[in-house]
């Protein structure tokens, strides 16, 4: 047993400082750098998702499910459906659309 330990100690001193108890393993700096890069990427991803959610008032991707429709859009959709079915006339449609401050055929920003 002692000869095996002696041989191991002699091999460690003969082949120079390595991982045999003479310091950190040679790949340790690369592991630390990879972990730092991963941490920076995760922080950047979280910041991107938070800014995107705040800027456009979108639901975050992890919220799941469809986003709730705004009351204005729901009213416009129902009005358009009733007009398409023929329940209301063109005059009634335009009158109710103007009450909703909506010009049919244009999006919210006023562009076509």
PDB file of C-alpha atoms in Angstrom:
ATOM      1  CA  UNK A   1       0.000   0.000   0.000  1.00  0.00           C
ATOM      2  CA  UNK A   2       2.770   2.410   0.872  1.00  0.00           C
ATOM      3  CA  UNK A   3       4.608   1.616  -2.338  1.00  0.00           C
ATOM      4  CA  UNK A   4       1.494   2.533  -4.328  1.00  0.00           C
ATOM      5  CA  UNK A   5       1.199   5.854  -2.492  1.00  0.00           C
ATOM      6  CA  UNK A   6       4.899   6.513  -2.948  1.00  0.00           C
ATOM      7  CA  UNK A   7       4.666   5.755  -6.668  1.00  0.00           C
ATOM      8  CA  UNK A   8       1.684   8.095  -7.025  1.00  0.00           C
ATOM      9  CA  UNK A   9       3.469  10.901  -5.191  1.00  0.00           C
ATOM     10  CA  UNK A  10       6.591  10.398  -7.293  1.00  0.00           C
ATOM     11  CA  UNK A  11       4.570  10.454 -10.523  1.00  0.00           C
ATOM     12  CA  UNK A  12       2.856  13.665  -9.433  1.00  0.00           C
ATOM     13  CA  UNK A  13       6.152  15.408  -8.769  1.00  0.00           C
ATOM     14  CA  UNK A  14       7.807  13.999 -11.878  1.00  0.00           C
ATOM     15  CA  UNK A  15       5.130  15.099 -14.343  1.00  0.00           C
ATOM     16  CA  UNK A  16       4.770  18.583 -12.914  1.00  0.00           C
ATOM     17  CA  UNK A  17       1.910  20.407 -11.299  1.00  0.00           C
ATOM     18  CA  UNK A  18      -1.353  19.054 -12.503  1.00  0.00           C
ATOM     19  CA  UNK A  19      -4.590  18.092 -10.979  1.00  0.00           C
ATOM     20  CA  UNK A  20      -2.978  15.693  -8.542  1.00  0.00           C
ATOM     21  CA  UNK A  21      -3.483  17.975  -5.557  1.00  0.00           C
ATOM     22  CA  UNK A  22      -1.224  20.805  -6.767  1.00  0.00           C
ATOM     23  CA  UNK A  23      -3.938  23.313  -7.633  1.00  0.00           C
ATOM     24  CA  UNK A  24      -7.141  23.547  -9.545  1.00  0.00           C
ATOM     25  CA  UNK A  25      -7.850  21.318 -12.517  1.00  0.00           C
ATOM     26  CA  UNK A  26      -6.744  22.744 -15.847  1.00  0.00           C
ATOM     27  CA  UNK A  27     -10.338  23.142 -17.104  1.00  0.00           C
ATOM     28  CA  UNK A  28     -11.550  25.140 -14.071  1.00  0.00           C
ATOM     29  CA  UNK A  29     -11.179  28.611 -15.643  1.00  0.00           C
ATOM     30  CA  UNK A  30     -13.237  27.520 -18.656  1.00  0.00           C
ATOM     31  CA  UNK A  31     -16.055  26.225 -16.462  1.00  0.00           C
ATOM     32  CA  UNK A  32     -16.149  29.515 -14.570  1.00  0.00           C
ATOM     33  CA  UNK A  33     -16.164  31.539 -17.796  1.00  0.00           C
ATOM     34  CA  UNK A  34     -18.947  29.389 -19.249  1.00  0.00           C
ATOM     35  CA  UNK A  35     -21.054  29.837 -16.102  1.00  0.00           C
ATOM     36  CA  UNK A  36     -20.519  33.607 -16.222  1.00  0.00           C
ATOM     37  CA  UNK A  37     -21.581  33.746 -19.888  1.00  0.00           C
ATOM     38  CA  UNK A  38     -24.667  31.664 -19.107  1.00  0.00           C
ATOM     39  CA  UNK A  39     -25.587  33.966 -16.228  1.00  0.00           C
ATOM     40  CA  UNK A  40     -25.181  37.058 -18.423  1.00  0.00           C
ATOM     41  CA  UNK A  41     -27.351  35.491 -21.149  1.00  0.00           C
ATOM     42  CA  UNK A  42     -30.084  34.607 -18.652  1.00  0.00           C
ATOM     43  CA  UNK A  43     -30.111  38.143 -17.232  1.00  0.00           C
ATOM     44  CA  UNK A  44     -30.257  39.619 -20.742  1.00  0.00           C
ATOM     45  CA  UNK A  45     -33.133  37.308 -21.689  1.00  0.00           C
ATOM     46  CA  UNK A  46     -35.093  38.227 -18.569  1.00  0.00           C
ATOM     47  CA  UNK A  47     -34.537  41.942 -19.220  1.00  0.00           C
ATOM     48  CA  UNK A  48     -35.613  41.555 -22.854  1.00  0.00           C
ATOM     49  CA  UNK A  49     -38.818  39.756 -21.896  1.00  0.00           C
ATOM     50  CA  UNK A  50     -39.663  42.305 -19.210  1.00  0.00           C
ATOM     51  CA  UNK A  51     -39.087  45.281 -21.514  1.00  0.00           C
ATOM     52  CA  UNK A  52     -41.084  43.624 -24.275  1.00  0.00           C
ATOM     53  CA  UNK A  53     -43.956  42.919 -21.899  1.00  0.00           C
ATOM     54  CA  UNK A  54     -43.977  46.494 -20.546  1.00  0.00           C
ATOM     55  CA  UNK A  55     -43.541  48.233 -23.894  1.00  0.00           C
ATOM     56  CA  UNK A  56     -46.304  46.568 -25.850  1.00  0.00           C
ATOM     57  CA  UNK A  57     -48.535  45.592 -22.932  1.00  0.00           C
ATOM     58  CA  UNK A  58     -48.313  42.005 -24.122  1.00  0.00           C
ATOM     59  CA  UNK A  59     -48.759  39.114 -21.813  1.00  0.00           C
ATOM     60  CA  UNK A  60     -45.526  37.326 -20.965  1.00  0.00           C
ATOM     61  CA  UNK A  61     -44.935  34.040 -22.792  1.00  0.00           C
ATOM     62  CA  UNK A  62     -45.226  32.007 -19.604  1.00  0.00           C
ATOM     63  CA  UNK A  63     -48.723  33.366 -18.790  1.00  0.00           C
ATOM     64  CA  UNK A  64     -50.301  30.914 -21.240  1.00  0.00           C
ATOM     65  CA  UNK A  65     -53.736  31.028 -22.746  1.00  0.00           C
ATOM     66  CA  UNK A  66     -55.167  33.585 -25.125  1.00  0.00           C
ATOM     67  CA  UNK A  67     -55.110  37.232 -24.141  1.00  0.00           C
ATOM     68  CA  UNK A  68     -58.422  38.741 -23.063  1.00  0.00           C
ATOM     69  CA  UNK A  69     -60.109  40.875 -25.710  1.00  0.00           C
ATOM     70  CA  UNK A  70     -60.599  44.536 -24.856  1.00  0.00           C
ATOM     71  CA  UNK A  71     -64.198  45.734 -24.500  1.00  0.00           C
ATOM     72  CA  UNK A  72     -63.784  48.134 -27.433  1.00  0.00           C
ATOM     73  CA  UNK A  73     -62.590  45.383 -29.750  1.00  0.00           C
ATOM     74  CA  UNK A  74     -65.357  43.072 -28.564  1.00  0.00           C
ATOM     75  CA  UNK A  75     -67.986  45.738 -29.314  1.00  0.00           C
ATOM     76  CA  UNK A  76     -66.506  46.348 -32.780  1.00  0.00           C
ATOM     77  CA  UNK A  77     -66.451  42.622 -33.492  1.00  0.00           C
ATOM     78  CA  UNK A  78     -70.087  42.159 -32.433  1.00  0.00           C
ATOM     79  CA  UNK A  79     -71.158  45.193 -34.475  1.00  0.00           C
ATOM     80  CA  UNK A  80     -69.350  43.884 -37.556  1.00  0.00           C
ATOM     81  CA  UNK A  81     -70.887  40.427 -37.086  1.00  0.00           C
ATOM     82  CA  UNK A  82     -74.386  41.872 -36.790  1.00  0.00           C
ATOM     83  CA  UNK A  83     -73.853  43.934 -39.933  1.00  0.00           C
ATOM     84  CA  UNK A  84     -72.507  40.920 -41.805  1.00  0.00           C
ATOM     85  CA  UNK A  85     -75.570  38.855 -40.816  1.00  0.00           C
ATOM     86  CA  UNK A  86     -77.892  41.621 -42.008  1.00  0.00           C
ATOM     87  CA  UNK A  87     -79.357  42.357 -38.573  1.00  0.00           C
ATOM     88  CA  UNK A  88     -78.630  46.097 -38.959  1.00  0.00           C
ATOM     89  CA  UNK A  89     -78.604  48.471 -41.914  1.00  0.00           C
ATOM     90  CA  UNK A  90     -75.659  50.463 -43.229  1.00  0.00           C
ATOM     91  CA  UNK A  91     -76.950  53.633 -41.535  1.00  0.00           C
ATOM     92  CA  UNK A  92     -77.302  51.877 -38.173  1.00  0.00           C
ATOM     93  CA  UNK A  93     -73.867  50.321 -38.583  1.00  0.00           C
ATOM     94  CA  UNK A  94     -72.204  53.659 -39.335  1.00  0.00           C
ATOM     95  CA  UNK A  95     -74.057  55.386 -36.502  1.00  0.00           C
ATOM     96  CA  UNK A  96     -73.014  52.773 -33.954  1.00  0.00           C
ATOM     97  CA  UNK A  97     -69.459  52.675 -35.312  1.00  0.00           C
ATOM     98  CA  UNK A  98     -69.193  56.442 -34.870  1.00  0.00           C
ATOM     99  CA  UNK A  99     -70.442  56.044 -31.289  1.00  0.00           C
ATOM    100  CA  UNK A 100     -67.485  53.714 -30.758  1.00  0.00           C
ATOM    101  CA  UNK A 101     -65.110  56.262 -32.365  1.00  0.00           C
ATOM    102  CA  UNK A 102     -64.396  53.675 -35.022  1.00  0.00           C
ATOM    103  CA  UNK A 103     -63.999  54.146 -38.739  1.00  0.00           C
ATOM    104  CA  UNK A 104     -64.540  50.715 -40.290  1.00  0.00           C
ATOM    105  CA  UNK A 105     -61.745  49.694 -42.608  1.00  0.00           C
ATOM    106  CA  UNK A 106     -59.036  51.453 -40.618  1.00  0.00           C
ATOM    107  CA  UNK A 107     -56.956  50.079 -37.808  1.00  0.00           C
ATOM    108  CA  UNK A 108     -56.422  51.705 -34.413  1.00  0.00           C
ATOM    109  CA  UNK A 109     -53.608  53.983 -35.592  1.00  0.00           C
ATOM    110  CA  UNK A 110     -55.620  55.453 -38.465  1.00  0.00           C
ATOM    111  CA  UNK A 111     -53.609  53.719 -41.196  1.00  0.00           C
ATOM    112  CA  UNK A 112     -55.087  51.386 -43.719  1.00  0.00           C
TER     113      UNK A 112
END
